[in-house]
Amino acid sequence: MSKSMVTYIATHETKSPLRHSEIVENGIEPSKEHFARQLVIKAQDELGIIPDGFPGATPEERLRDYGYTITSKTSTLHITN
């Protein structure tokens, strides 16, 4: 079975980039929203923000509120037996 390492990177004007990677089955990749949600958690940690539970904001909107933008996605194939 082959798998891929999928990585999303979010950048900020003055902070270090945030990265979130997962190993996934080929053809069964989590949504961009899933990765954005993980990046929001990392952004909150980086910025020392306590989640406010604001309803209605998508993870990408929340990232933008924090000054981050998803700027890249990479996928690297790993072959396993």
XYZ file of C-alpha atoms in Angstrom:
81
model
C 0.000 0.000 0.000
C 1.378 3.394 -0.840
C 0.984 6.440 1.325
C 1.775 10.111 0.996
C 3.100 12.715 3.391
C 0.913 15.798 2.926
C 2.153 19.106 4.325
C 0.390 22.460 4.466
C 2.331 25.632 5.305
C 0.839 28.888 6.571
C 2.937 32.045 6.589
C 2.744 35.246 8.614
C 4.360 38.602 7.884
C 6.390 38.680 11.102
C 6.259 35.133 12.533
C 7.834 31.833 11.562
C 5.818 29.699 9.126
C 3.523 27.060 10.581
C 3.574 23.518 9.167
C 1.235 20.593 9.594
C 1.998 17.202 8.049
C 0.134 13.921 8.002
C 0.781 10.547 6.421
C -2.310 9.546 4.463
C -3.440 6.664 2.285
C -3.151 7.538 -1.386
C -6.468 8.845 -2.594
C -7.799 9.368 0.945
C -6.554 12.822 1.821
C -8.161 14.952 4.530
C -9.721 18.212 3.375
C -7.964 21.563 3.262
C -10.292 22.606 6.090
C -8.930 19.756 8.234
C -5.365 20.979 7.721
C -6.415 24.598 8.330
C -7.999 23.533 11.632
C -4.683 21.988 12.725
C -2.816 25.137 11.666
C -5.256 27.280 13.699
C -4.320 25.294 16.814
C -0.622 25.863 16.087
C -1.232 29.579 15.445
C -3.056 29.914 18.758
C -0.114 28.264 20.537
C 2.400 30.464 18.694
C 0.503 33.661 19.482
C -0.551 32.699 23.015
C -4.235 32.980 22.121
C -6.932 31.191 24.066
C -9.644 29.943 21.663
C -12.735 32.107 21.958
C -15.120 29.648 20.330
C -16.391 32.320 17.935
C -19.045 30.518 15.898
C -19.259 30.734 12.152
C -15.633 31.371 11.244
C -14.084 28.745 9.002
C -10.581 27.567 9.929
C -9.132 29.544 6.998
C -10.963 32.692 8.129
C -9.651 32.170 11.649
C -6.092 31.815 10.306
C -6.511 35.102 8.443
C -7.785 36.713 11.663
C -4.468 35.674 13.221
C -2.490 37.069 10.267
C -1.638 33.717 8.637
C -2.304 32.562 5.081
C -1.988 29.024 3.714
C 0.685 29.460 1.082
C 1.631 25.945 0.043
C 0.702 22.294 0.010
C 3.120 19.502 -0.793
C 2.561 15.794 -1.173
C 5.388 13.252 -1.172
C 4.735 9.636 -2.174
C 5.980 6.885 0.151
C 5.762 3.267 -1.019
C 5.237 0.667 1.695
C 4.768 -3.083 1.505
